[in-house]
Short mmCIF file of C-alpha atoms in Angstrom, two decimals:
data_model
loop_
_atom_site.label_atom_id
_atom_site.label_comp_id
_atom_site.label_asym_id
_atom_site.label_seq_id
_atom_site.Cartn_x
_atom_site.Cartn_y
_atom_site.Cartn_z
CA MET C 9 -35.59 -19.86 -7.51
CA THR C 10 -32.95 -17.39 -8.72
CA HIS C 11 -32.85 -13.90 -7.42
CA ALA C 12 -35.09 -11.29 -9.04
CA LEU C 13 -32.04 -9.47 -10.30
CA HIS C 14 -30.23 -12.53 -11.52
CA ALA C 15 -30.66 -11.96 -15.18
CA PRO C 16 -29.35 -8.33 -15.28
CA VAL C 17 -26.50 -9.05 -12.81
CA SER C 18 -25.31 -12.10 -14.62
CA ALA C 19 -25.57 -10.37 -17.99
CA LEU C 20 -23.43 -7.52 -16.63
CA ILE C 21 -20.89 -9.83 -15.16
CA ARG C 22 -20.55 -11.77 -18.47
CA THR C 23 -20.20 -8.54 -20.46
CA VAL C 24 -17.43 -7.16 -18.22
CA ALA C 25 -15.72 -10.49 -18.12
CA ARG C 26 -15.65 -10.67 -21.91
CA GLU C 27 -14.89 -7.02 -22.66
CA VAL C 28 -12.42 -6.30 -19.89
CA VAL C 29 -11.12 -9.34 -17.98
CA LEU C 30 -10.57 -11.64 -20.85
CA HIS C 31 -9.54 -8.82 -23.07
CA HIS C 32 -6.53 -8.29 -20.77
CA TYR C 33 -5.90 -11.99 -19.86
CA GLN C 34 -2.41 -13.03 -20.86
CA ASP C 35 -1.89 -9.63 -22.51
CA LEU C 36 -0.69 -7.46 -19.51
CA ALA C 37 2.37 -5.24 -19.86
CA GLN C 38 4.55 -5.23 -16.77
CA HIS C 39 3.56 -1.58 -15.99
CA GLN C 40 -0.06 -2.65 -15.93
CA ILE C 41 0.57 -4.92 -12.84
CA VAL C 42 1.50 -3.21 -9.60
CA GLU C 43 1.91 -4.33 -5.96
CA LYS C 44 -0.73 -2.41 -3.98
CA THR C 45 0.48 -3.93 -0.69
CA PRO C 46 3.27 -6.39 -0.07
CA GLY C 47 2.37 -9.58 -1.86
CA GLU C 48 -1.01 -8.09 -3.15
CA LEU C 49 -1.16 -7.39 -6.86
CA VAL C 50 -3.63 -5.15 -8.80
CA THR C 51 -3.86 -4.90 -12.53
CA ILE C 52 -5.29 -2.48 -15.02
CA ALA C 53 -8.06 -5.06 -15.57
CA ASP C 54 -9.05 -5.14 -11.78
CA LYS C 55 -9.60 -1.43 -11.83
CA GLU C 56 -11.44 -1.20 -15.15
CA SER C 57 -13.62 -4.23 -14.20
CA GLU C 58 -14.61 -2.60 -10.93
CA ARG C 59 -15.47 0.62 -12.65
CA ARG C 60 -17.67 -1.12 -15.12
CA LEU C 61 -19.29 -3.37 -12.61
CA SER C 62 -20.00 -0.61 -10.16
CA ALA C 63 -21.64 1.56 -12.91
CA GLY C 64 -23.71 -1.25 -14.05
CA LEU C 65 -24.85 -2.39 -10.51
CA ALA C 66 -25.73 1.27 -9.72
CA ALA C 67 -28.02 1.28 -12.75
CA ILE C 68 -29.66 -1.94 -11.68
CA LEU C 69 -30.29 -1.00 -8.12
CA PRO C 70 -29.75 2.70 -7.74
CA GLN C 71 -30.47 2.86 -3.92
CA ALA C 72 -27.66 0.42 -3.07
CA SER C 73 -24.25 1.38 -1.82
CA ILE C 74 -21.33 -0.20 -3.59
CA VAL C 75 -18.18 -1.62 -1.82
CA GLY C 76 -15.48 -2.64 -4.24
CA GLU C 77 -12.19 -4.24 -3.32
CA GLU C 78 -10.12 -1.66 -5.21
CA ALA C 79 -12.25 1.28 -3.90
CA VAL C 80 -11.56 0.09 -0.37
CA ALA C 81 -7.86 -0.25 -1.17
CA ALA C 82 -7.82 3.40 -2.18
CA ASP C 83 -10.05 4.57 0.75
CA PRO C 84 -10.21 1.99 3.62
CA ALA C 85 -13.09 3.89 5.29
CA LEU C 86 -15.37 2.75 2.54
CA ILE C 87 -15.41 -0.82 4.16
CA GLU C 88 -18.02 0.61 6.70
CA ARG C 89 -20.55 0.81 3.80
CA VAL C 90 -20.83 -2.90 4.12
CA ASN C 91 -23.19 -2.20 7.07
CA ASP C 92 -25.50 0.05 5.04
CA SER C 93 -29.10 -1.14 4.50
CA THR C 94 -28.51 -2.34 0.91
CA VAL C 95 -25.10 -2.83 -0.55
CA TRP C 96 -23.40 -4.46 -3.56
CA ILE C 97 -20.02 -6.06 -2.72
CA VAL C 98 -17.67 -6.34 -5.71
CA ASP C 99 -14.51 -8.36 -6.31
CA PRO C 100 -13.71 -7.31 -9.86
CA ILE C 101 -11.08 -10.10 -10.37
CA ASP C 102 -10.72 -12.68 -7.72
CA GLY C 103 -7.53 -14.57 -7.97
CA THR C 104 -5.58 -11.62 -9.32
CA HIS C 105 -2.32 -13.21 -8.59
CA ASN C 106 -3.18 -16.09 -10.92
CA PHE C 107 -4.66 -13.70 -13.53
CA ALA C 108 -1.61 -11.39 -13.42
CA HIS C 109 0.62 -14.45 -14.15
CA GLY C 110 -1.46 -15.58 -17.02
CA HIS C 111 -3.09 -18.66 -15.63
CA PRO C 112 -6.36 -19.84 -14.02
CA PRO C 113 -8.27 -19.89 -11.84
CA PHE C 114 -9.71 -16.36 -11.50
CA GLY C 115 -13.21 -14.94 -11.48
CA ILE C 116 -15.65 -12.25 -10.75
CA ILE C 117 -17.64 -12.23 -7.47
CA ILE C 118 -20.68 -9.98 -6.64
CA ALA C 119 -22.76 -10.20 -3.45
CA LEU C 120 -25.95 -8.38 -2.55
CA VAL C 121 -26.28 -7.64 1.17
CA GLU C 122 -29.32 -6.27 2.96
CA GLY C 123 -29.30 -5.42 6.65
CA GLY C 124 -25.94 -7.08 7.18
CA GLU C 125 -26.99 -10.38 5.59
CA THR C 126 -26.06 -11.66 2.25
CA VAL C 127 -29.24 -12.29 0.16
CA ALA C 128 -27.73 -13.05 -3.22
CA GLY C 129 -24.37 -13.99 -4.63
CA TRP C 130 -22.65 -14.59 -7.97
CA LEU C 131 -19.30 -16.32 -8.64
CA TYR C 132 -18.28 -16.40 -12.28
CA ASP C 133 -15.44 -18.23 -13.96
CA PRO C 134 -15.02 -16.46 -17.29
CA LEU C 135 -12.83 -19.26 -18.88
CA ALA C 136 -15.43 -22.00 -18.19
CA ASP C 137 -18.38 -19.67 -18.51
CA ARG C 138 -19.50 -21.12 -15.11
CA MET C 139 -21.96 -18.99 -13.22
CA CYS C 140 -22.57 -20.01 -9.65
CA HIS C 141 -25.52 -18.21 -8.11
CA ALA C 142 -27.24 -18.36 -4.78
CA VAL C 143 -30.24 -16.73 -3.27
CA LEU C 144 -31.07 -16.68 0.54
CA GLY C 145 -33.69 -19.29 1.09
CA GLY C 146 -33.90 -20.09 -2.64
CA GLY C 147 -31.03 -22.47 -3.30
CA ALA C 148 -27.74 -22.61 -5.21
CA PHE C 149 -27.43 -22.84 -8.91
CA ILE C 150 -24.69 -23.47 -11.53
CA ASN C 151 -25.63 -21.98 -14.91
CA ASN C 152 -29.24 -21.88 -13.72
CA GLU C 153 -29.31 -25.58 -12.73
CA ILE C 154 -29.90 -26.20 -8.99
CA VAL C 155 -26.94 -27.89 -7.41
CA GLN C 156 -26.57 -29.90 -4.11
CA ALA C 157 -23.23 -30.05 -2.23
CA ARG C 158 -21.64 -33.41 -2.00
CA GLU C 159 -18.55 -34.79 -0.25
CA SER C 160 -15.66 -36.33 -2.19
CA GLY C 161 -16.17 -39.83 -0.74
CA GLU C 162 -12.45 -40.23 -0.02
CA THR C 163 -11.38 -42.07 3.07
CA LEU C 164 -9.42 -39.03 4.31
CA PRO C 165 -11.31 -35.77 3.63
CA VAL C 166 -9.76 -33.74 0.87
CA ALA C 167 -8.63 -30.39 2.43
CA ALA C 168 -7.35 -27.20 0.85
CA ILE C 169 -5.80 -25.39 3.81
CA SER C 170 -3.41 -22.39 3.60
CA THR C 171 -1.55 -21.26 6.67
CA VAL C 172 0.03 -18.21 4.89
CA TYR C 173 -1.85 -15.62 6.91
CA ILE C 174 -1.83 -17.53 10.19
CA PRO C 175 0.64 -16.28 12.71
CA GLU C 176 2.86 -18.51 14.78
CA PRO C 177 2.57 -20.37 17.09
CA ARG C 178 -0.97 -21.10 15.85
CA ARG C 179 0.32 -22.04 12.41
CA ALA C 180 2.54 -24.72 13.95
CA ALA C 181 -0.26 -26.05 16.09
CA LEU C 182 -2.58 -26.17 13.11
CA ALA C 183 -0.03 -28.15 11.05
CA ALA C 184 0.39 -30.64 13.87
CA ALA C 185 -3.34 -31.05 14.32
CA ILE C 186 -4.17 -31.75 10.68
CA ASP C 187 -1.13 -33.98 9.95
CA GLY C 188 -2.37 -37.38 8.71
CA ARG C 189 -6.03 -36.44 9.15
CA PHE C 190 -6.69 -35.06 5.75
CA THR C 191 -5.65 -35.53 2.14
CA MET C 192 -4.05 -32.24 1.54
CA VAL C 193 -4.31 -30.38 -1.85
CA ASP C 194 -3.19 -27.04 -2.97
CA ILE C 195 -5.43 -24.03 -2.55
CA PRO C 196 -6.46 -22.35 -5.83
CA ARG C 197 -5.71 -18.84 -4.54
CA CYS C 198 -9.19 -17.89 -5.73
CA ALA C 199 -12.35 -17.97 -3.59
CA ALA C 200 -14.45 -17.96 -6.75
CA GLU C 201 -12.95 -21.41 -7.40
CA GLN C 202 -12.66 -22.68 -3.89
CA TYR C 203 -16.29 -22.54 -2.98
CA PRO C 204 -17.44 -24.46 -6.06
CA ARG C 205 -14.87 -27.15 -5.35
CA LEU C 206 -16.54 -27.74 -2.08
CA VAL C 207 -19.98 -27.99 -3.57
CA LEU C 208 -18.93 -30.07 -6.54
CA GLY C 209 -17.28 -32.87 -4.50
CA GLN C 210 -13.71 -32.02 -5.39
CA ASN C 211 -12.73 -30.70 -1.83
CA ASP C 212 -14.35 -31.53 1.48
CA VAL C 213 -12.85 -28.90 3.70
CA THR C 214 -11.25 -25.50 3.37
CA LEU C 215 -9.94 -23.13 6.00
CA PHE C 216 -9.71 -19.31 5.44
CA GLU C 217 -7.80 -17.02 7.76
CA ARG C 218 -8.65 -13.75 5.92
CA THR C 219 -12.40 -13.34 5.44
CA LEU C 220 -12.77 -10.18 3.44
CA PRO C 221 -16.35 -9.56 2.38
CA TRP C 222 -15.59 -9.41 -1.43
CA ASP C 223 -13.94 -12.72 -1.18
CA HIS C 224 -16.45 -14.57 0.87
CA ALA C 225 -19.96 -13.13 1.05
CA ALA C 226 -21.17 -14.73 -2.08
CA GLY C 227 -19.20 -17.97 -1.66
CA VAL C 228 -20.51 -18.57 1.93
CA LEU C 229 -24.11 -18.13 0.71
CA PHE C 230 -23.55 -20.42 -2.23
CA THR C 231 -22.13 -23.18 0.04
CA LEU C 232 -24.92 -22.84 2.63
CA GLU C 233 -27.75 -22.77 0.01
CA ALA C 234 -26.19 -25.86 -1.64
CA GLY C 235 -26.43 -27.71 1.68
CA GLY C 236 -22.76 -27.36 2.76
CA MET C 237 -21.55 -25.50 5.78
CA ALA C 238 -19.44 -22.38 6.26
CA ALA C 239 -19.04 -20.60 9.66
CA ARG C 240 -16.58 -19.12 12.03
CA LEU C 241 -14.49 -21.58 14.00
CA ASP C 242 -16.80 -21.14 16.99
CA GLY C 243 -19.79 -22.13 14.80
CA SER C 244 -21.12 -18.57 14.59
CA PRO C 245 -22.47 -17.47 11.18
CA TYR C 246 -20.33 -15.40 8.86
CA ARG C 247 -21.50 -11.86 8.26
CA PRO C 248 -19.90 -9.53 5.68
CA GLY C 249 -19.56 -6.69 8.17
CA ASP C 250 -17.80 -8.90 10.75
CA GLN C 251 -14.10 -8.17 10.59
CA ARG C 252 -12.98 -11.14 12.57
CA ARG C 253 -10.51 -13.58 11.02
CA GLY C 254 -10.87 -17.28 10.55
CA MET C 255 -13.53 -19.37 8.91
CA LEU C 256 -14.17 -23.12 8.02
CA ALA C 257 -16.15 -24.31 5.17
CA ALA C 258 -17.07 -27.89 4.28
CA ALA C 259 -19.10 -29.94 1.81
CA SER C 260 -21.69 -30.88 4.52
CA PRO C 261 -22.53 -29.99 8.08
CA ALA C 262 -21.26 -33.45 9.25
CA MET C 263 -17.97 -32.87 7.52
CA TRP C 264 -17.79 -29.36 9.04
CA ASP C 265 -18.14 -30.80 12.55
CA ARG C 266 -15.51 -33.47 11.81
CA ALA C 267 -12.98 -30.81 10.60
CA ALA C 268 -13.81 -28.37 13.36
CA ALA C 269 -13.11 -30.94 15.92
CA ILE C 270 -9.63 -31.44 14.48
CA ILE C 271 -8.83 -27.80 13.64
CA ALA C 272 -10.36 -25.83 16.48
#
């Protein structure tokens, strides 16, 4: 079953995607793209999308706190609100680097967290009009159709692994460990795309070093509710308020175990 707030939240996401995100897509002036930290871009569309989403979510559930990626960039102390009793976590444009350069994938991600646990999540691809949704204990859905995660079926598991944020010497050790054990593919630089790839049988394994809540809270729930697996490298559950680094996700628990034995 979809979450009780699925209809208004998904309608809000689609409206903001149409009126803000797609409105600016491939139509950004250079001054509308800035580097907020080294290598991290933000656009006028990110900021406008977050304002619109935050206002809409506040109207849907007034008692909830809101933690948005761009708000936290402006005031890092806001990240602590992830631990409030009820909180919306907002990624106004996931995959900003792709979006700013005028190509897919990119998306909008929303998670609803209660008592430190993600209870609902939405990952929306505006170009494909693909709405991935999950509700704790209620399953995973793509455009309101229930979905079950499946492996690719390839002899060597298909893995999307980035070592960009992994420091040496761990980066070199990881590269040596995975050499010849997986069919390596490029990462999409977009969690809103990466998690569906696991569920839809396109990728078998992915490894994340940074695990920021706006990138991962909804996607982890979507993967788990679809029957896949996502957890810290030691097997402990992912929680949005946990600021540790490192997480492994896979199309099935068995695939997760297989990958963890190689990677960990």
